[in-house]
Coordinates of C-alpha atoms in Angstrom, one line a residue:
M7 CA 186.4 275.7 70.0
A8 CA 184.5 278.8 68.7
A9 CA 186.6 281.9 68.3
Q10 CA 186.7 285.2 66.3
H11 CA 188.9 285.5 63.2
E12 CA 190.7 288.7 62.3
N13 CA 187.9 289.5 59.9
N14 CA 185.4 288.9 62.7
E15 CA 184.0 285.9 60.8
P16 CA 183.2 282.9 63.1
F17 CA 185.2 279.8 62.7
I18 CA 185.8 276.4 64.5
L19 CA 189.3 275.3 65.5
I20 CA 189.7 271.5 65.1
T21 CA 192.6 269.8 67.0
R22 CA 193.6 266.2 66.2
E23 CA 194.7 263.8 69.0
E24 CA 198.1 263.2 67.2
D25 CA 198.8 266.8 67.8
F26 CA 199.1 266.0 71.5
T27 CA 201.0 262.8 71.1
R28 CA 203.5 263.9 68.4
P29 CA 207.0 264.1 70.0
S30 CA 208.1 267.7 70.6
A31 CA 211.3 269.1 69.2
A32 CA 213.1 268.7 72.5
S33 CA 212.1 265.0 72.9
S34 CA 212.8 264.2 69.2
A35 CA 216.4 265.1 69.7
G36 CA 216.8 261.8 71.6
K37 CA 216.8 258.3 70.1
D38 CA 213.6 257.1 71.9
P39 CA 210.5 258.2 70.1
L40 CA 208.3 257.1 73.0
S41 CA 210.0 259.3 75.6
G42 CA 208.0 262.5 74.8
P43 CA 204.6 260.9 74.3
W44 CA 205.0 258.8 77.5
A45 CA 205.9 261.9 79.5
E46 CA 202.8 263.7 78.2
R47 CA 200.4 260.9 78.5
G48 CA 201.7 258.6 81.2
S49 CA 203.2 261.1 83.8
A50 CA 199.9 262.8 84.5
K51 CA 202.1 265.7 85.6
F52 CA 200.5 266.2 89.0
E53 CA 201.0 262.5 89.9
D54 CA 204.5 261.8 88.5
A55 CA 206.4 264.4 90.4
I56 CA 209.7 262.7 89.8
G57 CA 209.2 262.7 86.0
F58 CA 208.1 266.4 86.0
G59 CA 211.0 267.4 88.3
A60 CA 213.7 265.6 86.2
R61 CA 212.4 267.0 82.9
K62 CA 212.0 270.5 84.2
L63 CA 215.5 270.6 85.8
R64 CA 217.0 269.3 82.5
E65 CA 215.2 272.2 80.8
L66 CA 216.4 274.8 83.4
Y67 CA 220.0 273.4 83.6
P68 CA 220.7 272.0 80.1
K69 CA 224.4 271.6 80.8
H70 CA 223.9 269.7 84.0
T71 CA 223.6 266.0 84.7
V72 CA 220.3 265.4 86.7
I73 CA 220.0 262.4 88.9
P74 CA 216.8 261.8 91.0
F75 CA 217.3 259.7 94.1
T76 CA 215.3 258.7 97.2
Y77 CA 216.0 255.6 99.3
G78 CA 219.1 254.8 101.2
I79 CA 221.0 258.1 100.6
N80 CA 220.8 260.9 103.2
L81 CA 222.9 263.5 101.5
L82 CA 222.0 266.3 103.8
S83 CA 223.6 264.3 106.7
F84 CA 226.8 263.4 104.8
P85 CA 229.5 265.1 106.9
K86 CA 232.1 265.1 104.1
A87 CA 230.0 267.5 102.0
Y88 CA 229.5 271.2 102.6
M89 CA 226.0 272.5 101.9
Q90 CA 224.4 276.0 101.9
P91 CA 220.9 277.1 100.9
I92 CA 220.9 278.8 97.5
S93 CA 217.9 281.0 98.3
P94 CA 216.7 280.9 101.9
P95 CA 213.7 283.3 101.3
E96 CA 212.3 280.8 98.8
M97 CA 212.9 277.7 100.9
I98 CA 209.7 276.2 102.4
A99 CA 210.4 274.5 105.7
N100 CA 208.4 273.6 108.9
A101 CA 210.2 274.5 112.1
V102 CA 210.0 271.5 114.5
F103 CA 211.2 271.6 118.1
V104 CA 213.0 268.4 119.0
P105 CA 213.3 268.0 122.8
L106 CA 216.5 266.5 124.3
A107 CA 217.3 265.0 127.6
R108 CA 216.8 267.5 130.4
K109 CA 220.1 266.4 132.0
M110 CA 221.9 268.2 129.1
G111 CA 220.9 271.5 130.6
Q112 CA 218.3 274.2 130.5
S113 CA 218.3 274.5 126.7
A114 CA 217.5 270.9 126.2
G115 CA 216.2 271.0 122.7
V116 CA 216.9 272.2 119.2
L117 CA 214.9 273.6 116.3
V118 CA 215.0 271.6 113.1
D119 CA 213.8 273.0 109.8
N120 CA 212.0 270.2 108.0
V121 CA 212.5 271.1 104.4
R122 CA 209.5 270.8 102.1
F123 CA 211.1 272.6 99.2
G124 CA 214.6 273.9 98.9
A125 CA 217.8 274.1 96.9
F126 CA 221.3 273.7 98.2
S127 CA 224.7 274.3 96.8
V128 CA 226.9 271.4 97.6
A129 CA 230.7 271.1 97.7
W130 CA 232.4 267.7 97.9
Q131 CA 236.1 267.1 97.2
N132 CA 236.8 269.4 94.2
Y133 CA 233.4 269.3 92.7
D134 CA 230.3 271.6 93.0
Y135 CA 226.7 270.4 92.8
I136 CA 223.2 271.6 93.3
L137 CA 220.7 269.6 95.4
Y138 CA 217.0 270.0 95.2
V139 CA 214.8 268.6 98.0
M140 CA 211.0 268.5 97.8
Q141 CA 208.2 266.8 99.6
Y142 CA 204.8 266.0 98.1
L143 CA 201.8 263.9 98.9
H144 CA 201.8 260.5 97.2
G145 CA 198.6 258.6 98.0
A146 CA 198.1 258.7 101.7
F147 CA 201.7 259.5 102.6
E148 CA 204.2 262.2 102.0
T149 CA 207.3 261.4 99.9
T150 CA 210.7 263.1 99.9
Q151 CA 212.3 263.4 96.5
H152 CA 215.9 264.6 95.8
F153 CA 217.6 265.7 92.6
L154 CA 221.4 266.0 92.4
L155 CA 222.7 268.2 89.6
H156 CA 226.3 268.5 88.4
E157 CA 227.7 270.4 85.5
G158 CA 229.8 267.6 84.1
P159 CA 229.7 263.9 83.6
E160 CA 227.2 261.7 85.4
E161 CA 230.0 259.6 87.0
V162 CA 231.0 262.6 89.2
A163 CA 227.4 262.9 90.6
R164 CA 227.1 259.2 91.1
A165 CA 230.4 259.1 93.0
L166 CA 229.0 261.6 95.6
L167 CA 225.8 259.6 95.9
H168 CA 227.7 256.4 96.3
A169 CA 229.9 257.9 99.1
A170 CA 226.9 259.3 100.8
G171 CA 225.0 256.0 100.5
L172 CA 227.9 254.1 102.1
W173 CA 228.0 256.6 105.0
T174 CA 224.2 256.5 105.4
N175 CA 224.2 252.7 105.7
D176 CA 227.2 252.5 108.0
L177 CA 226.8 252.4 111.8
H178 CA 228.1 255.5 113.6
E179 CA 228.2 254.6 117.3
E180 CA 224.8 252.9 116.8
I181 CA 223.3 249.5 117.1
Y182 CA 220.8 248.0 114.8
V183 CA 217.5 247.3 116.6
F184 CA 214.5 245.4 115.1
D185 CA 211.2 246.3 116.6
S186 CA 207.6 246.7 115.2
G187 CA 208.7 245.2 111.9
Y188 CA 211.5 247.6 111.2
W189 CA 215.3 247.9 111.6
S190 CA 216.5 251.2 113.1
K191 CA 219.8 252.5 114.3
D192 CA 219.8 253.2 118.1
A193 CA 222.6 255.5 119.4
N194 CA 221.1 255.4 122.9
L195 CA 221.5 251.6 123.1
W196 CA 225.1 251.9 121.9
T197 CA 225.9 254.4 124.6
E198 CA 224.4 252.1 127.3
V199 CA 226.3 249.1 126.0
Q200 CA 229.6 251.1 126.3
K201 CA 229.1 251.2 130.0
A202 CA 229.3 247.4 130.3
D203 CA 232.7 246.0 131.5
W204 CA 233.7 242.4 132.1
E205 CA 235.2 243.6 135.4
D206 CA 231.6 244.3 136.6
V207 CA 230.4 240.8 135.6
I208 CA 231.0 239.0 138.9
L209 CA 231.2 235.4 137.7
E210 CA 233.7 232.7 138.2
D211 CA 236.8 233.5 136.0
G212 CA 236.7 230.1 134.2
F213 CA 233.0 230.6 133.4
K214 CA 233.6 234.1 131.9
K215 CA 236.6 232.9 129.9
N216 CA 234.7 230.0 128.4
L217 CA 231.8 232.4 127.4
Q218 CA 234.2 234.9 125.8
K219 CA 236.1 232.1 124.1
D220 CA 232.9 230.6 122.6
V221 CA 231.8 234.0 121.3
F222 CA 235.0 235.5 119.9
G223 CA 236.6 232.2 119.1
F224 CA 233.8 231.6 116.7
F225 CA 234.7 234.7 114.7
D226 CA 238.3 233.6 114.6
S227 CA 237.6 230.1 113.4
E228 CA 236.1 230.7 109.9
E229 CA 238.9 228.8 108.2
L230 CA 238.6 225.9 110.7
Y231 CA 234.9 225.6 110.0
K232 CA 235.5 225.6 106.2
S233 CA 238.3 223.1 106.5
L234 CA 235.9 220.7 108.3
A235 CA 233.2 221.4 105.7
I236 CA 230.7 222.5 108.3
P237 CA 228.6 225.7 108.2
W238 CA 230.3 228.7 109.9
K239 CA 227.4 229.5 112.3
R240 CA 226.7 229.0 116.0
G241 CA 224.0 229.4 118.5
I242 CA 224.3 230.1 122.2
I243 CA 221.7 230.1 125.0
M244 CA 222.3 232.0 128.2
F245 CA 219.7 230.8 130.8
G246 CA 218.9 230.8 134.5
P247 CA 217.0 232.7 137.1
P248 CA 216.5 236.5 136.6
G249 CA 219.1 238.8 138.0
N250 CA 222.2 236.7 137.7
G251 CA 224.2 238.5 135.0
K252 CA 222.7 237.5 131.7
T253 CA 221.9 241.0 130.6
I254 CA 225.2 242.6 131.7
S255 CA 227.1 239.7 130.1
M256 CA 225.2 240.3 126.9
K257 CA 226.0 244.0 127.0
A258 CA 229.7 243.2 127.4
I259 CA 229.5 240.8 124.5
M260 CA 227.8 243.4 122.3
K261 CA 230.4 246.0 123.3
D262 CA 233.3 243.8 122.5
A263 CA 231.7 242.6 119.3
D264 CA 231.1 246.1 118.1
A265 CA 234.7 247.1 118.9
K266 CA 236.0 244.1 116.9
G267 CA 233.9 245.0 113.9
Y268 CA 231.2 242.3 114.3
A269 CA 228.0 244.3 114.4
P270 CA 225.5 243.4 117.2
L271 CA 221.9 243.2 115.9
Y272 CA 219.3 243.4 118.7
V273 CA 215.8 241.9 118.2
K274 CA 213.2 243.3 120.5
S275 CA 210.1 241.6 119.0
F276 CA 209.0 239.7 116.0
R277 CA 205.6 241.5 116.1
S278 CA 205.1 243.2 112.7
W279 CA 202.5 244.5 110.4
K280 CA 203.5 241.8 108.0
G281 CA 203.2 239.0 110.6
E282 CA 205.9 237.3 112.7
E283 CA 207.1 235.1 109.7
G284 CA 207.6 238.2 107.6
A285 CA 209.5 239.8 110.4
M286 CA 211.8 236.8 110.7
V287 CA 212.6 237.0 107.0
D288 CA 213.6 240.7 107.5
V289 CA 215.7 239.9 110.6
F290 CA 217.7 237.1 109.0
S291 CA 218.0 238.8 105.6
H292 CA 219.5 241.8 107.3
A293 CA 221.7 239.6 109.5
R294 CA 223.0 237.7 106.4
R295 CA 223.9 241.1 104.8
M296 CA 225.7 242.2 108.0
A297 CA 227.6 238.9 108.6
P298 CA 229.8 238.2 110.4
C299 CA 227.7 239.6 113.2
V300 CA 225.9 238.8 116.5
V301 CA 222.1 238.4 116.5
V302 CA 220.8 239.0 120.0
L303 CA 217.4 237.4 120.9
E304 CA 216.6 238.4 124.5
D305 CA 213.8 236.5 126.3
L306 CA 213.9 233.8 123.6
D307 CA 210.9 231.9 125.2
S308 CA 208.7 234.9 124.6
L309 CA 209.9 235.6 121.0
I310 CA 209.4 232.0 119.8
N311 CA 205.9 230.5 120.2
P312 CA 204.0 227.5 118.6
G313 CA 202.8 229.8 115.8
N314 CA 206.1 230.9 114.6
R315 CA 208.4 228.1 115.8
S316 CA 208.6 226.1 112.5
F317 CA 209.4 229.2 110.4
F318 CA 212.0 230.3 112.9
L319 CA 213.7 226.9 112.7
N320 CA 213.6 227.2 108.9
Q321 CA 215.4 230.6 109.1
L322 CA 217.9 229.4 111.6
D323 CA 218.7 226.0 110.0
G324 CA 217.1 226.0 106.6
L325 CA 218.4 226.1 103.0
E326 CA 219.8 229.6 103.1
S327 CA 223.3 230.1 104.2
N328 CA 223.9 231.6 107.6
D329 CA 227.6 231.8 107.4
G330 CA 229.1 234.2 109.9
L331 CA 225.9 234.4 112.1
L332 CA 226.3 233.9 115.9
V333 CA 222.8 233.8 117.4
I334 CA 222.7 234.4 121.2
G335 CA 219.4 233.9 123.0
T336 CA 218.6 234.5 126.7
T337 CA 215.8 233.0 128.8
N338 CA 214.8 232.7 132.4
H339 CA 212.9 229.5 131.6
L340 CA 214.9 227.0 129.5
E341 CA 212.2 224.4 130.0
N342 CA 209.7 226.5 128.1
I343 CA 211.8 226.4 124.9
D344 CA 210.9 223.7 122.4
P345 CA 213.3 220.8 122.4
A346 CA 213.7 221.0 118.7
L347 CA 215.2 224.5 119.2
R348 CA 216.9 223.9 122.6
D349 CA 218.6 220.5 122.1
R350 CA 219.5 220.2 118.5
P351 CA 223.3 221.0 118.2
S352 CA 223.1 222.7 114.8
R353 CA 220.8 225.4 116.3
F354 CA 221.8 226.3 119.8
D355 CA 224.7 224.1 120.5
R356 CA 226.1 225.8 123.6
K357 CA 224.3 226.6 126.8
F358 CA 225.5 228.7 129.8
L359 CA 223.7 228.5 133.1
F360 CA 223.6 231.8 135.0
D361 CA 222.4 230.3 138.3
N362 CA 222.1 231.9 141.7
P363 CA 225.6 232.6 143.1
T364 CA 227.3 230.1 145.3
R365 CA 228.9 231.3 148.6
G366 CA 232.2 231.8 146.8
D367 CA 230.4 233.9 144.1
R368 CA 228.8 236.0 146.8
I369 CA 232.1 236.6 148.5
L370 CA 233.5 237.8 145.2
Y371 CA 230.5 240.1 144.7
V372 CA 230.7 241.6 148.2
Q373 CA 234.5 242.1 147.8
Y374 CA 233.6 244.0 144.6
W375 CA 231.5 246.4 146.6
Q376 CA 234.1 246.6 149.3
N377 CA 236.7 247.7 146.7
K378 CA 234.3 250.3 145.3
L379 CA 233.6 251.8 148.7
K380 CA 237.2 251.8 150.0
S381 CA 237.7 255.5 149.3
N382 CA 234.6 256.4 151.3
K383 CA 235.9 257.3 154.7
S384 CA 232.4 257.4 156.3
I385 CA 231.8 253.7 155.6
E386 CA 233.4 250.9 157.6
F387 CA 233.7 247.8 155.6
P388 CA 236.0 245.3 157.3
D389 CA 236.9 241.9 155.8
S390 CA 234.8 240.2 158.5
L391 CA 231.7 241.9 157.1
V392 CA 232.3 240.3 153.7
E393 CA 231.8 236.8 155.0
E394 CA 228.9 237.8 157.2
V395 CA 227.0 239.2 154.2
A396 CA 227.9 236.2 152.1
D397 CA 226.5 233.8 154.7
A398 CA 223.4 235.9 155.3
T399 CA 222.4 236.0 151.6
T400 CA 221.9 232.4 150.7
D401 CA 219.6 232.0 147.7
F402 CA 220.1 235.7 146.7
S403 CA 220.5 236.4 143.1
F404 CA 223.2 238.9 142.0
A405 CA 220.4 241.4 141.4
F406 CA 219.2 241.0 145.1
L407 CA 222.8 241.4 146.3
K408 CA 223.1 244.6 144.3
E409 CA 219.9 245.8 145.8
V410 CA 221.2 245.2 149.3
F411 CA 224.1 247.7 148.7
V412 CA 222.3 250.2 146.5
S413 CA 219.3 250.5 149.0
T414 CA 221.7 250.8 151.9
L415 CA 223.8 253.5 150.4
V416 CA 220.9 255.6 149.1
I417 CA 219.1 255.4 152.5
L418 CA 222.3 256.4 154.4
A419 CA 222.8 259.3 152.0
G420 CA 219.3 260.6 152.8
Y421 CA 220.2 261.4 156.4
N422 CA 221.0 264.9 157.4
D423 CA 223.8 265.9 159.8
G424 CA 222.7 265.5 163.4
D425 CA 220.2 262.7 162.6
D426 CA 220.5 259.4 164.4
K427 CA 222.1 257.7 161.5
P428 CA 222.6 253.9 161.6
T429 CA 226.0 252.4 160.7
F430 CA 226.7 250.9 157.4
K431 CA 226.6 247.4 158.8
E432 CA 223.3 248.0 160.7
E433 CA 221.5 249.3 157.6
L434 CA 223.0 246.5 155.4
N435 CA 221.6 243.9 157.7
K436 CA 218.2 245.7 157.7
Q437 CA 218.1 245.5 153.9
I438 CA 219.1 241.9 153.9
T439 CA 216.2 241.1 156.3
A440 CA 213.7 243.0 154.2
L441 CA 214.8 241.2 151.0
K442 CA 214.7 237.8 152.7
K443 CA 211.0 238.4 153.6
Q444 CA 210.3 239.3 150.0
L445 CA 212.2 236.2 148.8
D446 CA 210.3 233.9 151.2
H447 CA 206.9 235.2 150.1
S448 CA 207.4 235.1 146.3
P449 CA 207.4 232.3 143.8
K450 CA 210.8 231.0 143.0
N451 CA 212.5 232.6 140.0
E452 CA 209.7 235.1 139.6
I453 CA 210.7 238.0 141.8
R454 CA 212.8 241.0 141.0
P455 CA 214.3 243.7 143.2
G456 CA 212.1 246.7 143.5
Q457 CA 208.9 244.8 143.6
G458 CA 206.8 244.1 146.7
E459 CA 207.4 245.8 150.0
L460 CA 211.1 246.6 149.6
P461 CA 211.8 249.8 151.5
G462 CA 212.2 252.7 149.1
A463 CA 214.7 255.5 149.2
W464 CA 214.0 259.2 149.1
V465 CA 215.6 262.6 149.7
R466 CA 214.6 263.6 153.2
N467 CA 215.5 267.3 152.9
P468 CA 213.4 269.1 150.2
A469 CA 216.0 271.9 150.2
Q470 CA 218.4 269.5 148.5
L471 CA 216.1 269.4 145.4
P472 CA 217.1 271.8 142.6
Q473 CA 215.1 274.9 142.5
F474 CA 214.0 276.5 139.2
S475 CA 212.8 280.0 138.8
E476 CA 211.0 281.8 135.9
R477 CA 213.4 283.2 133.4
G478 CA 212.2 286.2 131.4
H479 CA 215.2 286.7 129.2
L480 CA 216.2 284.9 126.0
D481 CA 218.6 282.1 126.1
L482 CA 221.5 283.0 123.8
R483 CA 222.2 279.4 123.1
A484 CA 218.8 279.1 121.5
V485 CA 219.0 282.4 119.7
N486 CA 222.4 281.7 118.2
Q487 CA 221.7 278.1 117.4
P488 CA 222.7 277.2 113.8
R489 CA 220.0 276.0 111.4
I490 CA 219.5 272.3 111.2
Y491 CA 217.8 271.1 108.1
S492 CA 215.8 267.9 107.8
T493 CA 214.0 266.1 105.1
D494 CA 212.0 263.9 107.4
P495 CA 208.2 264.4 106.8
G496 CA 207.5 262.3 110.0
L497 CA 208.9 264.8 112.4
G498 CA 206.4 265.2 115.3
R499 CA 203.9 262.7 114.0
A500 CA 203.5 259.1 112.8
Q501 CA 205.1 258.5 109.5
H502 CA 205.1 255.9 106.7
P503 CA 208.2 253.7 106.3
L504 CA 210.3 254.0 103.2
M505 CA 211.3 250.4 102.9
P506 CA 209.2 248.0 105.0
G507 CA 211.5 245.5 106.8
E508 CA 214.6 247.5 106.0
L509 CA 216.2 250.5 107.8
A510 CA 213.3 253.0 108.1
A511 CA 211.6 253.2 111.5
P512 CA 208.0 254.2 111.8
G513 CA 206.7 256.7 114.2
D514 CA 204.8 255.1 117.1
G515 CA 203.6 258.1 118.9
S516 CA 206.4 257.8 121.5
S517 CA 208.7 260.7 122.4
E518 CA 211.6 259.0 120.8
Q519 CA 211.2 260.3 117.3
T520 CA 213.1 258.6 114.6
T521 CA 214.2 259.8 111.2
R522 CA 213.4 258.1 107.9
D523 CA 216.8 256.5 107.6
G524 CA 216.3 254.9 111.0
R525 CA 218.5 257.1 113.1
D526 CA 217.3 258.5 116.4
M527 CA 216.3 262.1 115.9
R528 CA 217.6 263.2 119.3
S529 CA 221.0 261.7 118.7
R530 CA 221.2 263.4 115.4
A531 CA 220.2 266.7 116.8
L532 CA 222.9 266.3 119.4
A533 CA 225.4 265.5 116.7
A534 CA 224.4 268.7 114.9
A535 CA 224.8 270.8 117.9
A536 CA 228.2 269.2 118.7
L537 CA 229.6 269.6 115.2
G538 CA 228.2 273.0 114.6
R539 CA 226.8 271.8 111.3
S540 CA 223.8 273.5 109.7
F541 CA 222.7 270.6 107.6
L542 CA 223.0 267.2 109.3
F543 CA 219.7 265.6 108.4

């Protein structure tokens, strides 16, 4: 490079390549002579953001331990640690509005600050830390990188990360759901499952007890299985026409299993970007890690097809150990399931038929509604009506029986005072007649309540509908809402998964946004608002 010397005489500066590769004084202090040259030559600086960040932080905080981390640890959501931004003016964050269910009120939504760069002071137990969070483009996708700093031994920092990692991977009123090739944690499904109650499952008592015994007796029999030198695994198929209690029974099983510490794992579909075989590997690998657990395969005949059947059988009954796995499948069409899967005892060795209710079952179900409505003084429900309804509903499924009562009650509720309102019995018989016509004109086992020409229900008086007016003032709940910080680059748009086949959930364009550790964004925003935390994500 040409330059001017002090005496204004021209000269040429020659630089040798080893001048760039010679270890610097800082790097020479260590024992590895390759560390410095590799950082200079191999990191490319702009590409190796992790290497640059770690080296720069060690330079800025020479007395601190610096630990980079990414997958499986969501420190910002760890409830046992207190966090505060070090310098809010220097933080870079995108404000994202996360809508919540409208039933929660007029302010059904929260603002989340999606952190692209920021530093937080962290307190956990009796220790202080510094957390750096940064997002950057890596290839076609954005990556979130964290650095945890502690002025002291590395073990103290690793202890915090270990505790946060355990918490991140635990279930917190959630159920694991596998869909589109990924495991995610679903708080909404957990909430729905909690509504199930065996008292609402109107089946013969002996049938219910046998089902419960087969499910939970399995988990209590580990030592028995081992003493007999047989694998501690089991498969159950619940089959029969639609609308006869398979789903609500499954929900009740999932609720009880969760309460007893046996995680329910719900498989929606084996469709995946890596193919159905790859999805099955992910499903059973995760199930083996979670064992003892319940694997739920709803609509088994649609999940298993000729293309994936052999691989599924290999996962279910192959060389790998499935100890502690209880696999429960449901189907409306048992005859469509391959005999190799259906009839071999080591695969699905127990089958429970959920058939259309007998007359005795129908009497039990009508009595169930009679008991529910006994406090309603406007409804006359004598014992004689119980047997009349049971006799008039031959071949009705439980779903059709439920529709009889639901439609009757909703239609009666739509009448105004002074209208020529039919009696409960009259409207009940009218709904039974309508459903019989639908039943007679539909293929057996293929109809569901709500299809066809079933009379609908509506609110007759528009004045009963809630009226909303324009509000020109600020909602103080929104103004005073504490900050919620997130490190999810996928907020509001499709995102790339962190660990394919593991716990991250990809954006699919739906309104149900999911965070990168698989938790439902809405449920986490709710939790933030409820706890008053500023940093939950």
